[in-house]
Structures are given as structure tokens and as C-alpha cells.
């Protein structure tokens, strides 16, 4: 497939270059640095191949047919991984950005949404998650002494009350997105919580499907993240627990902590109380100035 469609090779080379750059900049505490901070030859070449592959992919999108839909889907899927592979950058939090200089960065959810569109164009392309391996689940949705089901139920009640008070069509649609997102969180947390996902062989596909399902929950209202809606930010914080459980996948490393820092910056003091459980789960602690920081490995 890649021989017939060279843009796939360009995108693979871009991903491989970013992988090598992050491995080469691994810190002594075994966490990945930001490859973008190092103006290396590898990063420059990766960006060259990314731009080349994207240009050719966009040209082919205007002529999608049964003969090339699989190649287009494969290229778009690789393209979705590149923003994560570049590593965390100031102002860029994948789902939202902070600062006027970063408004153009928030393209990643739309990329993932585009993969869904391409999947729907062919009945032969149906991404599947890794359904095997039931994980250890703490009693009754309990984790670290805190009932996350109770927290999510309290958040559900807040959403329903707020939706009834506002009553507008957009508010109801947004409430539906949030309720669907809570149901997804409960289901996947029950399946995976308490089991650190080690290695990458099976976890890359599982992480991709979790992200895919999450963004699909918000498909009618993806702008809620960039609008810094408090409920969307809180739900995203809980989703980061799932990302952290899968950070054995190299391109996911460091993103949960980085995004959580952006969420904490966006929320008011009253709403930050909802962050207690997800912050603890991803290994971040709260300092005296109310800002969170990543805890050192003990």
C-alpha cells in the first residue's frame, strides 16, 4: 500500500523521526523531553516529511474512491499521532490552547474526527479496540479511597440541573455530550482502572480507540474544550487518568501531566476541587500556591 501511495511513507518517516528525537532526549528520570525544544536535524526532517505527506494526502482527498480509501484512512490515522509525537509544548494542550498565539494549534480533535468520517465511507474499515483483558477494579468504583463513580454522578447531576435551568437547544446538546462522556468514562475506568498498561505492542491500538471514543462523545460540541467550558475541562481531567494508564506508549508520555496543568490554569478556584481524584491518579501533587506539579517517582 505504501509503495503505491508514497505519502504514507512520508508520514511513517515523520513519526519515526519524532520517535527517535524523543528517545534521544530522554531525561534521567525516564521521562521524555520536548523534541521541539531541540532544533535538531531529526525534528526538521520529520517536519519535512510530515508536510510532504500531508500535502499529498490532501490532494488525494479530493479524489477518494474505493481503490484508495484504505490508503487515505491509513495516512489520516498516522497523521493523528503526529501532534502527540511532537511532545507537549507551551500553550498547546491537544484539545485546547491557551494564548492567542496558539489558536491554530487546536486541530487535533478535528483530525481524529476526520478519521471517523473516512471510516464511515467504507464498510471494510472498522477500527476495533482491544476488548481483551478485564482489569482489576477497586471495590464499587473506588480508587485510592475516593469513589470516582460518586464524583462522576455528582457531576452528572450538576450537568442535568444546569441544562434544565438554561433550556436552550445548544445547552441541551452540550448536556447530552457531557452525559455520554461520563458514561464512557465510567465504562472504561471500570474496565481499566487499577492496572497500569505496560508496553506498547497492544496498547497503541487500545489508546487510539479510547481517544477516538472520547472525541466521538463530543463530536457535536468539540469547541467546548477551546471555549474552556468548566464541565468540559473537568471531564477532560478524568479522561487523562486513562491516558496516563497508557503512557507506556511513547507518544503519550508526558501529555497527561501537561494537559492537566492547562486545565488547572483554566478553572476557577471552586471548580478545581473536582481535580483532586484525577490529579492523584496521574501522580501529581498540589503545592502551597494551588498549582499542581508532577510528583517525582518514589
PDB file of C-alpha atoms in Angstrom:
ATOM      1  CA  UNK A   1       0.000   0.000   0.000  1.00  0.00           C
ATOM      2  CA  UNK A   2       2.745   2.476   0.961  1.00  0.00           C
ATOM      3  CA  UNK A   3       4.654   1.780  -2.270  1.00  0.00           C
ATOM      4  CA  UNK A   4       1.593   2.743  -4.298  1.00  0.00           C
ATOM      5  CA  UNK A   5       0.892   5.751  -2.072  1.00  0.00           C
ATOM      6  CA  UNK A   6       4.217   7.399  -1.081  1.00  0.00           C
ATOM      7  CA  UNK A   7       2.513   9.895   1.247  1.00  0.00           C
ATOM      8  CA  UNK A   8       2.149   7.016   3.723  1.00  0.00           C
ATOM      9  CA  UNK A   9       5.922   6.527   3.671  1.00  0.00           C
ATOM     10  CA  UNK A  10       6.452  10.243   4.310  1.00  0.00           C
ATOM     11  CA  UNK A  11       4.115  10.154   7.304  1.00  0.00           C
ATOM     12  CA  UNK A  12       5.771   6.994   8.641  1.00  0.00           C
ATOM     13  CA  UNK A  13       9.176   8.672   8.339  1.00  0.00           C
ATOM     14  CA  UNK A  14       7.822  11.731  10.154  1.00  0.00           C
ATOM     15  CA  UNK A  15       6.559   9.572  13.020  1.00  0.00           C
ATOM     16  CA  UNK A  16       9.803   7.587  13.133  1.00  0.00           C
ATOM     17  CA  UNK A  17      11.885  10.773  13.194  1.00  0.00           C
ATOM     18  CA  UNK A  18       9.899  12.222  16.089  1.00  0.00           C
ATOM     19  CA  UNK A  19      10.176   8.902  17.911  1.00  0.00           C
ATOM     20  CA  UNK A  20      13.946   8.894  17.530  1.00  0.00           C
ATOM     21  CA  UNK A  21      14.159  12.539  18.620  1.00  0.00           C
ATOM     22  CA  UNK A  22      12.191  11.841  21.796  1.00  0.00           C
ATOM     23  CA  UNK A  23      14.207   8.728  22.608  1.00  0.00           C
ATOM     24  CA  UNK A  24      17.427  10.694  22.141  1.00  0.00           C
ATOM     25  CA  UNK A  25      16.212  13.398  24.532  1.00  0.00           C
ATOM     26  CA  UNK A  26      15.016  11.044  27.277  1.00  0.00           C
ATOM     27  CA  UNK A  27      15.637  12.522  30.709  1.00  0.00           C
ATOM     28  CA  UNK A  28      17.447  10.805  33.539  1.00  0.00           C
ATOM     29  CA  UNK A  29      14.114  10.229  35.332  1.00  0.00           C
ATOM     30  CA  UNK A  30      12.968   8.216  32.294  1.00  0.00           C
ATOM     31  CA  UNK A  31      10.501  10.816  31.040  1.00  0.00           C
ATOM     32  CA  UNK A  32      10.570  12.293  27.560  1.00  0.00           C
ATOM     33  CA  UNK A  33      11.645  15.834  26.887  1.00  0.00           C
ATOM     34  CA  UNK A  34      10.026  18.054  24.290  1.00  0.00           C
ATOM     35  CA  UNK A  35      11.729  17.338  20.957  1.00  0.00           C
ATOM     36  CA  UNK A  36      10.519  20.689  19.648  1.00  0.00           C
ATOM     37  CA  UNK A  37      12.785  22.417  22.141  1.00  0.00           C
ATOM     38  CA  UNK A  38      15.761  20.878  20.361  1.00  0.00           C
ATOM     39  CA  UNK A  39      16.146  22.278  16.842  1.00  0.00           C
ATOM     40  CA  UNK A  40      17.664  19.012  15.705  1.00  0.00           C
ATOM     41  CA  UNK A  41      18.165  17.606  12.256  1.00  0.00           C
ATOM     42  CA  UNK A  42      15.806  14.756  13.135  1.00  0.00           C
ATOM     43  CA  UNK A  43      12.958  17.066  14.081  1.00  0.00           C
ATOM     44  CA  UNK A  44      13.487  19.197  10.982  1.00  0.00           C
ATOM     45  CA  UNK A  45      13.441  16.148   8.734  1.00  0.00           C
ATOM     46  CA  UNK A  46      10.360  14.809  10.496  1.00  0.00           C
ATOM     47  CA  UNK A  47       8.538  18.081   9.883  1.00  0.00           C
ATOM     48  CA  UNK A  48       9.632  18.000   6.234  1.00  0.00           C
ATOM     49  CA  UNK A  49       8.190  14.513   5.747  1.00  0.00           C
ATOM     50  CA  UNK A  50       5.049  15.483   7.668  1.00  0.00           C
ATOM     51  CA  UNK A  51       4.427  18.477   5.398  1.00  0.00           C
ATOM     52  CA  UNK A  52       5.140  16.433   2.276  1.00  0.00           C
ATOM     53  CA  UNK A  53       2.866  13.588   3.348  1.00  0.00           C
ATOM     54  CA  UNK A  54       0.071  15.955   4.372  1.00  0.00           C
ATOM     55  CA  UNK A  55       0.218  17.794   1.047  1.00  0.00           C
ATOM     56  CA  UNK A  56      -0.078  14.574  -0.953  1.00  0.00           C
ATOM     57  CA  UNK A  57      -2.819  13.254   1.334  1.00  0.00           C
ATOM     58  CA  UNK A  58      -4.874  16.422   0.917  1.00  0.00           C
ATOM     59  CA  UNK A  59      -4.533  16.163  -2.857  1.00  0.00           C
ATOM     60  CA  UNK A  60      -5.859  12.612  -2.777  1.00  0.00           C
ATOM     61  CA  UNK A  61      -8.800  13.523  -0.528  1.00  0.00           C
ATOM     62  CA  UNK A  62     -10.447  15.298  -3.455  1.00  0.00           C
ATOM     63  CA  UNK A  63     -10.450  12.019  -5.377  1.00  0.00           C
ATOM     64  CA  UNK A  64     -11.345   9.404  -2.767  1.00  0.00           C
ATOM     65  CA  UNK A  65     -12.549   6.144  -4.291  1.00  0.00           C
ATOM     66  CA  UNK A  66     -12.918   2.509  -3.237  1.00  0.00           C
ATOM     67  CA  UNK A  67      -9.452   1.941  -4.689  1.00  0.00           C
ATOM     68  CA  UNK A  68      -7.673   4.410  -2.416  1.00  0.00           C
ATOM     69  CA  UNK A  69      -9.901   4.812   0.653  1.00  0.00           C
ATOM     70  CA  UNK A  70      -7.814   2.354   2.697  1.00  0.00           C
ATOM     71  CA  UNK A  71      -4.631   4.306   1.936  1.00  0.00           C
ATOM     72  CA  UNK A  72      -6.287   7.617   2.795  1.00  0.00           C
ATOM     73  CA  UNK A  73      -7.548   6.179   6.074  1.00  0.00           C
ATOM     74  CA  UNK A  74      -4.097   4.799   6.944  1.00  0.00           C
ATOM     75  CA  UNK A  75      -2.454   8.145   6.210  1.00  0.00           C
ATOM     76  CA  UNK A  76      -5.023  10.075   8.225  1.00  0.00           C
ATOM     77  CA  UNK A  77      -4.574   7.708  11.161  1.00  0.00           C
ATOM     78  CA  UNK A  78      -0.801   8.223  11.202  1.00  0.00           C
ATOM     79  CA  UNK A  79      -1.373  11.964  10.886  1.00  0.00           C
ATOM     80  CA  UNK A  80      -3.426  11.892  14.098  1.00  0.00           C
ATOM     81  CA  UNK A  81      -0.436  10.567  16.040  1.00  0.00           C
ATOM     82  CA  UNK A  82       1.982  13.295  14.909  1.00  0.00           C
ATOM     83  CA  UNK A  83       0.761  16.109  17.217  1.00  0.00           C
ATOM     84  CA  UNK A  84       1.216  13.794  20.216  1.00  0.00           C
ATOM     85  CA  UNK A  85       4.559  12.576  18.878  1.00  0.00           C
ATOM     86  CA  UNK A  86       5.887  16.142  18.788  1.00  0.00           C
ATOM     87  CA  UNK A  87       5.544  16.208  22.559  1.00  0.00           C
ATOM     88  CA  UNK A  88       3.971  18.736  24.932  1.00  0.00           C
ATOM     89  CA  UNK A  89       4.556  22.376  24.016  1.00  0.00           C
ATOM     90  CA  UNK A  90       3.685  25.545  25.942  1.00  0.00           C
ATOM     91  CA  UNK A  91       0.179  26.720  25.113  1.00  0.00           C
ATOM     92  CA  UNK A  92      -0.762  23.538  23.215  1.00  0.00           C
ATOM     93  CA  UNK A  93      -2.901  21.049  25.152  1.00  0.00           C
ATOM     94  CA  UNK A  94      -4.168  18.934  22.210  1.00  0.00           C
ATOM     95  CA  UNK A  95      -7.856  19.540  22.985  1.00  0.00           C
ATOM     96  CA  UNK A  96      -7.472  23.270  23.630  1.00  0.00           C
ATOM     97  CA  UNK A  97      -4.892  26.031  23.607  1.00  0.00           C
ATOM     98  CA  UNK A  98      -4.042  28.932  25.877  1.00  0.00           C
ATOM     99  CA  UNK A  99      -2.948  32.251  24.410  1.00  0.00           C
ATOM    100  CA  UNK A 100      -3.833  33.931  21.140  1.00  0.00           C
ATOM    101  CA  UNK A 101      -0.610  32.704  19.543  1.00  0.00           C
ATOM    102  CA  UNK A 102      -1.809  29.116  19.797  1.00  0.00           C
ATOM    103  CA  UNK A 103      -5.354  29.266  18.405  1.00  0.00           C
ATOM    104  CA  UNK A 104      -4.260  27.484  15.225  1.00  0.00           C
ATOM    105  CA  UNK A 105      -2.890  24.557  17.226  1.00  0.00           C
ATOM    106  CA  UNK A 106      -6.298  23.150  18.134  1.00  0.00           C
ATOM    107  CA  UNK A 107      -6.695  20.946  15.078  1.00  0.00           C
ATOM    108  CA  UNK A 108      -6.096  17.559  16.648  1.00  0.00           C
ATOM    109  CA  UNK A 109      -9.695  16.688  17.666  1.00  0.00           C
ATOM    110  CA  UNK A 110     -10.803  17.558  14.136  1.00  0.00           C
ATOM    111  CA  UNK A 111      -8.136  15.243  12.709  1.00  0.00           C
ATOM    112  CA  UNK A 112      -9.437  12.378  14.817  1.00  0.00           C
ATOM    113  CA  UNK A 113     -12.992  13.254  13.825  1.00  0.00           C
ATOM    114  CA  UNK A 114     -11.891  13.104  10.184  1.00  0.00           C
ATOM    115  CA  UNK A 115     -10.711   9.524  10.646  1.00  0.00           C
ATOM    116  CA  UNK A 116     -14.234   8.636  11.778  1.00  0.00           C
ATOM    117  CA  UNK A 117     -15.634  10.225   8.619  1.00  0.00           C
ATOM    118  CA  UNK A 118     -13.236   8.225   6.465  1.00  0.00           C
ATOM    119  CA  UNK A 119     -14.124   5.053   8.352  1.00  0.00           C
ATOM    120  CA  UNK A 120     -17.789   5.620   7.572  1.00  0.00           C
ATOM    121  CA  UNK A 121     -17.037   5.886   3.857  1.00  0.00           C
ATOM    122  CA  UNK A 122     -16.057   2.240   3.669  1.00  0.00           C
ATOM    123  CA  UNK A 123     -17.747  -0.686   5.337  1.00  0.00           C
ATOM    124  CA  UNK A 124     -14.445  -2.545   5.189  1.00  0.00           C
ATOM    125  CA  UNK A 125     -12.692  -0.086   7.515  1.00  0.00           C
ATOM    126  CA  UNK A 126     -13.926  -0.545  11.044  1.00  0.00           C
ATOM    127  CA  UNK A 127     -11.374   0.299  13.732  1.00  0.00           C
ATOM    128  CA  UNK A 128     -11.627  -2.060  16.659  1.00  0.00           C
ATOM    129  CA  UNK A 129     -10.375  -1.674  20.179  1.00  0.00           C
ATOM    130  CA  UNK A 130      -8.610  -4.266  22.281  1.00  0.00           C
ATOM    131  CA  UNK A 131     -11.514  -5.814  24.159  1.00  0.00           C
ATOM    132  CA  UNK A 132      -9.494  -8.465  25.959  1.00  0.00           C
ATOM    133  CA  UNK A 133      -8.098  -8.433  29.435  1.00  0.00           C
ATOM    134  CA  UNK A 134     -10.502  -7.380  32.162  1.00  0.00           C
ATOM    135  CA  UNK A 135      -8.532  -5.234  34.596  1.00  0.00           C
ATOM    136  CA  UNK A 136      -8.556  -5.047  38.343  1.00  0.00           C
ATOM    137  CA  UNK A 137     -11.380  -2.791  39.502  1.00  0.00           C
ATOM    138  CA  UNK A 138     -11.413  -1.333  43.005  1.00  0.00           C
ATOM    139  CA  UNK A 139     -14.474  -2.071  45.087  1.00  0.00           C
ATOM    140  CA  UNK A 140     -17.563  -0.292  43.857  1.00  0.00           C
ATOM    141  CA  UNK A 141     -15.683   2.133  41.628  1.00  0.00           C
ATOM    142  CA  UNK A 142     -13.297   3.049  44.443  1.00  0.00           C
ATOM    143  CA  UNK A 143      -9.746   4.189  43.780  1.00  0.00           C
ATOM    144  CA  UNK A 144      -7.250   5.485  46.334  1.00  0.00           C
ATOM    145  CA  UNK A 145     -10.024   5.856  48.883  1.00  0.00           C
ATOM    146  CA  UNK A 146     -12.173   8.066  46.651  1.00  0.00           C
ATOM    147  CA  UNK A 147     -15.307   6.866  44.883  1.00  0.00           C
ATOM    148  CA  UNK A 148     -14.889   8.088  41.310  1.00  0.00           C
ATOM    149  CA  UNK A 149     -18.367   6.853  40.450  1.00  0.00           C
ATOM    150  CA  UNK A 150     -19.725   9.094  43.194  1.00  0.00           C
ATOM    151  CA  UNK A 151     -17.781  12.045  41.804  1.00  0.00           C
ATOM    152  CA  UNK A 152     -18.985  11.395  38.266  1.00  0.00           C
ATOM    153  CA  UNK A 153     -22.569  11.011  39.483  1.00  0.00           C
ATOM    154  CA  UNK A 154     -22.331  14.363  41.273  1.00  0.00           C
ATOM    155  CA  UNK A 155     -21.017  15.886  38.065  1.00  0.00           C
ATOM    156  CA  UNK A 156     -23.866  14.270  36.112  1.00  0.00           C
ATOM    157  CA  UNK A 157     -26.399  15.867  38.474  1.00  0.00           C
ATOM    158  CA  UNK A 158     -24.730  19.243  38.041  1.00  0.00           C
ATOM    159  CA  UNK A 159     -24.956  18.918  34.263  1.00  0.00           C
ATOM    160  CA  UNK A 160     -28.627  17.927  34.312  1.00  0.00           C
ATOM    161  CA  UNK A 161     -29.549  20.767  36.661  1.00  0.00           C
ATOM    162  CA  UNK A 162     -27.637  23.319  34.610  1.00  0.00           C
ATOM    163  CA  UNK A 163     -29.233  22.053  31.377  1.00  0.00           C
ATOM    164  CA  UNK A 164     -32.752  22.393  32.787  1.00  0.00           C
ATOM    165  CA  UNK A 165     -32.063  25.912  34.018  1.00  0.00           C
ATOM    166  CA  UNK A 166     -30.780  27.115  30.652  1.00  0.00           C
ATOM    167  CA  UNK A 167     -33.156  25.227  28.391  1.00  0.00           C
ATOM    168  CA  UNK A 168     -31.629  26.359  25.082  1.00  0.00           C
ATOM    169  CA  UNK A 169     -31.173  23.813  22.303  1.00  0.00           C
ATOM    170  CA  UNK A 170     -27.385  24.231  22.294  1.00  0.00           C
ATOM    171  CA  UNK A 171     -27.279  23.789  26.072  1.00  0.00           C
ATOM    172  CA  UNK A 172     -29.270  20.558  25.810  1.00  0.00           C
ATOM    173  CA  UNK A 173     -26.983  19.247  23.066  1.00  0.00           C
ATOM    174  CA  UNK A 174     -23.956  20.096  25.176  1.00  0.00           C
ATOM    175  CA  UNK A 175     -25.501  18.379  28.196  1.00  0.00           C
ATOM    176  CA  UNK A 176     -26.105  15.251  26.110  1.00  0.00           C
ATOM    177  CA  UNK A 177     -22.433  15.240  25.074  1.00  0.00           C
ATOM    178  CA  UNK A 178     -21.348  15.525  28.687  1.00  0.00           C
ATOM    179  CA  UNK A 179     -23.667  12.745  29.867  1.00  0.00           C
ATOM    180  CA  UNK A 180     -22.368  10.468  27.097  1.00  0.00           C
ATOM    181  CA  UNK A 181     -18.801  11.320  28.085  1.00  0.00           C
ATOM    182  CA  UNK A 182     -19.491  10.409  31.722  1.00  0.00           C
ATOM    183  CA  UNK A 183     -20.960   7.057  30.651  1.00  0.00           C
ATOM    184  CA  UNK A 184     -17.859   6.389  28.555  1.00  0.00           C
ATOM    185  CA  UNK A 185     -15.567   7.320  31.468  1.00  0.00           C
ATOM    186  CA  UNK A 186     -17.428   5.041  33.870  1.00  0.00           C
ATOM    187  CA  UNK A 187     -17.290   2.134  31.435  1.00  0.00           C
ATOM    188  CA  UNK A 188     -13.600   2.426  30.572  1.00  0.00           C
ATOM    189  CA  UNK A 189     -12.477   3.271  34.114  1.00  0.00           C
ATOM    190  CA  UNK A 190     -14.285   0.180  35.347  1.00  0.00           C
ATOM    191  CA  UNK A 191     -12.505  -1.863  32.672  1.00  0.00           C
ATOM    192  CA  UNK A 192      -9.011  -0.474  33.128  1.00  0.00           C
ATOM    193  CA  UNK A 193      -8.609   1.303  36.431  1.00  0.00           C
ATOM    194  CA  UNK A 194      -6.029  -0.136  38.791  1.00  0.00           C
ATOM    195  CA  UNK A 195      -3.974  -1.798  36.059  1.00  0.00           C
ATOM    196  CA  UNK A 196      -1.014   0.090  34.651  1.00  0.00           C
ATOM    197  CA  UNK A 197      -0.778  -0.692  30.952  1.00  0.00           C
ATOM    198  CA  UNK A 198       2.854  -1.683  30.373  1.00  0.00           C
ATOM    199  CA  UNK A 199       4.494  -1.925  26.978  1.00  0.00           C
ATOM    200  CA  UNK A 200       3.318  -0.715  23.598  1.00  0.00           C
ATOM    201  CA  UNK A 201       2.509  -3.662  21.353  1.00  0.00           C
ATOM    202  CA  UNK A 202      -1.187  -3.899  22.258  1.00  0.00           C
ATOM    203  CA  UNK A 203      -1.622  -0.546  23.959  1.00  0.00           C
ATOM    204  CA  UNK A 204      -1.172   1.724  20.940  1.00  0.00           C
ATOM    205  CA  UNK A 205      -4.374   0.419  19.379  1.00  0.00           C
ATOM    206  CA  UNK A 206      -6.241   0.494  22.681  1.00  0.00           C
ATOM    207  CA  UNK A 207      -5.140   4.061  23.440  1.00  0.00           C
ATOM    208  CA  UNK A 208      -6.142   5.130  19.931  1.00  0.00           C
ATOM    209  CA  UNK A 209      -9.617   3.643  20.375  1.00  0.00           C
ATOM    210  CA  UNK A 210     -10.075   5.273  23.796  1.00  0.00           C
ATOM    211  CA  UNK A 211      -9.156   8.670  22.325  1.00  0.00           C
ATOM    212  CA  UNK A 212     -11.384   8.011  19.308  1.00  0.00           C
ATOM    213  CA  UNK A 213     -14.379   7.110  21.507  1.00  0.00           C
ATOM    214  CA  UNK A 214     -13.775  10.134  23.732  1.00  0.00           C
ATOM    215  CA  UNK A 215     -13.729  12.623  20.878  1.00  0.00           C
ATOM    216  CA  UNK A 216     -16.801  10.981  19.347  1.00  0.00           C
ATOM    217  CA  UNK A 217     -18.678  11.728  22.595  1.00  0.00           C
ATOM    218  CA  UNK A 218     -18.017  15.425  21.981  1.00  0.00           C
ATOM    219  CA  UNK A 219     -18.369  15.399  18.194  1.00  0.00           C
ATOM    220  CA  UNK A 220     -21.255  17.924  18.118  1.00  0.00           C
ATOM    221  CA  UNK A 221     -19.500  20.183  20.622  1.00  0.00           C
ATOM    222  CA  UNK A 222     -15.726  19.913  20.261  1.00  0.00           C
ATOM    223  CA  UNK A 223     -15.462  23.677  20.683  1.00  0.00           C
ATOM    224  CA  UNK A 224     -16.410  23.251  24.363  1.00  0.00           C
ATOM    225  CA  UNK A 225     -12.753  22.465  25.079  1.00  0.00           C
ATOM    226  CA  UNK A 226     -11.358  25.534  23.342  1.00  0.00           C
ATOM    227  CA  UNK A 227     -14.106  27.633  24.967  1.00  0.00           C
ATOM    228  CA  UNK A 228     -12.748  26.400  28.319  1.00  0.00           C
ATOM    229  CA  UNK A 229     -16.202  25.298  29.474  1.00  0.00           C
ATOM    230  CA  UNK A 230     -15.653  24.240  33.126  1.00  0.00           C
ATOM    231  CA  UNK A 231     -17.554  20.953  32.825  1.00  0.00           C
ATOM    232  CA  UNK A 232     -15.674  20.007  29.651  1.00  0.00           C
ATOM    233  CA  UNK A 233     -12.384  20.786  31.402  1.00  0.00           C
ATOM    234  CA  UNK A 234     -13.334  18.688  34.445  1.00  0.00           C
ATOM    235  CA  UNK A 235     -14.388  15.736  32.289  1.00  0.00           C
ATOM    236  CA  UNK A 236     -11.145  16.018  30.340  1.00  0.00           C
ATOM    237  CA  UNK A 237      -9.229  15.824  33.630  1.00  0.00           C
ATOM    238  CA  UNK A 238     -10.886  12.471  34.368  1.00  0.00           C
ATOM    239  CA  UNK A 239     -10.125  11.278  30.849  1.00  0.00           C
ATOM    240  CA  UNK A 240      -6.439  11.991  31.489  1.00  0.00           C
ATOM    241  CA  UNK A 241      -6.415   9.133  34.005  1.00  0.00           C
ATOM    242  CA  UNK A 242      -6.982   6.801  31.049  1.00  0.00           C
ATOM    243  CA  UNK A 243      -4.221   8.475  29.045  1.00  0.00           C
ATOM    244  CA  UNK A 244      -1.827   8.109  31.961  1.00  0.00           C
ATOM    245  CA  UNK A 245      -2.621   4.408  32.323  1.00  0.00           C
ATOM    246  CA  UNK A 246      -1.466   4.004  28.713  1.00  0.00           C
ATOM    247  CA  UNK A 247       1.620   6.216  28.777  1.00  0.00           C
ATOM    248  CA  UNK A 248       3.814   3.218  28.090  1.00  0.00           C
ATOM    249  CA  UNK A 249       3.038   4.247  24.512  1.00  0.00           C
ATOM    250  CA  UNK A 250       5.938   6.568  23.745  1.00  0.00           C
ATOM    251  CA  UNK A 251       3.989   9.385  22.108  1.00  0.00           C
ATOM    252  CA  UNK A 252       1.558   9.573  25.056  1.00  0.00           C
ATOM    253  CA  UNK A 253       4.341  10.114  27.611  1.00  0.00           C
ATOM    254  CA  UNK A 254       4.074  13.430  29.430  1.00  0.00           C
ATOM    255  CA  UNK A 255       0.783  14.542  27.899  1.00  0.00           C
ATOM    256  CA  UNK A 256      -1.480  13.729  30.862  1.00  0.00           C
ATOM    257  CA  UNK A 257       0.532  15.938  33.215  1.00  0.00           C
ATOM    258  CA  UNK A 258       0.894  18.696  30.646  1.00  0.00           C
ATOM    259  CA  UNK A 259      -2.813  18.852  29.801  1.00  0.00           C
ATOM    260  CA  UNK A 260      -3.756  18.716  33.484  1.00  0.00           C
ATOM    261  CA  UNK A 261      -1.613  21.776  34.095  1.00  0.00           C
ATOM    262  CA  UNK A 262      -3.527  23.625  31.388  1.00  0.00           C
ATOM    263  CA  UNK A 263      -6.868  22.539  32.846  1.00  0.00           C
ATOM    264  CA  UNK A 264      -5.888  23.769  36.307  1.00  0.00           C
ATOM    265  CA  UNK A 265      -4.938  27.117  34.806  1.00  0.00           C
ATOM    266  CA  UNK A 266      -8.330  27.454  33.084  1.00  0.00           C
ATOM    267  CA  UNK A 267     -10.555  26.535  36.029  1.00  0.00           C
ATOM    268  CA  UNK A 268     -11.704  28.799  38.817  1.00  0.00           C
ATOM    269  CA  UNK A 269     -10.904  28.013  42.419  1.00  0.00           C
ATOM    270  CA  UNK A 270     -14.278  26.374  43.143  1.00  0.00           C
ATOM    271  CA  UNK A 271     -14.060  24.045  40.146  1.00  0.00           C
ATOM    272  CA  UNK A 272     -10.511  22.936  40.945  1.00  0.00           C
ATOM    273  CA  UNK A 273     -11.834  20.769  43.768  1.00  0.00           C
ATOM    274  CA  UNK A 274     -13.031  18.319  41.094  1.00  0.00           C
ATOM    275  CA  UNK A 275      -9.402  17.725  40.126  1.00  0.00           C
ATOM    276  CA  UNK A 276      -8.392  16.048  43.392  1.00  0.00           C
ATOM    277  CA  UNK A 277      -9.002  12.473  42.268  1.00  0.00           C
ATOM    278  CA  UNK A 278      -7.622  12.641  38.699  1.00  0.00           C
ATOM    279  CA  UNK A 279      -4.581  14.609  39.880  1.00  0.00           C
ATOM    280  CA  UNK A 280      -3.753  11.934  42.432  1.00  0.00           C
ATOM    281  CA  UNK A 281      -4.223   9.149  39.898  1.00  0.00           C
ATOM    282  CA  UNK A 282      -1.738  10.571  37.399  1.00  0.00           C
ATOM    283  CA  UNK A 283       0.835  11.233  40.122  1.00  0.00           C
ATOM    284  CA  UNK A 284       0.630  14.987  40.510  1.00  0.00           C
ATOM    285  CA  UNK A 285       0.599  16.843  43.800  1.00  0.00           C
ATOM    286  CA  UNK A 286      -0.617  20.237  44.864  1.00  0.00           C
ATOM    287  CA  UNK A 287       1.798  22.859  46.132  1.00  0.00           C
ATOM    288  CA  UNK A 288       1.169  25.747  48.502  1.00  0.00           C
ATOM    289  CA  UNK A 289       0.354  28.091  45.635  1.00  0.00           C
ATOM    290  CA  UNK A 290      -2.567  25.905  44.493  1.00  0.00           C
ATOM    291  CA  UNK A 291      -0.743  24.902  41.310  1.00  0.00           C
ATOM    292  CA  UNK A 292      -0.200  21.236  40.577  1.00  0.00           C
ATOM    293  CA  UNK A 293       3.119  19.674  39.691  1.00  0.00           C
ATOM    294  CA  UNK A 294       4.266  16.207  38.684  1.00  0.00           C
ATOM    295  CA  UNK A 295       5.369  14.135  41.635  1.00  0.00           C
ATOM    296  CA  UNK A 296       8.766  12.502  41.470  1.00  0.00           C
ATOM    297  CA  UNK A 297       8.901   8.742  41.228  1.00  0.00           C
ATOM    298  CA  UNK A 298       9.497   7.200  44.617  1.00  0.00           C
TER     299      UNK A 298
END
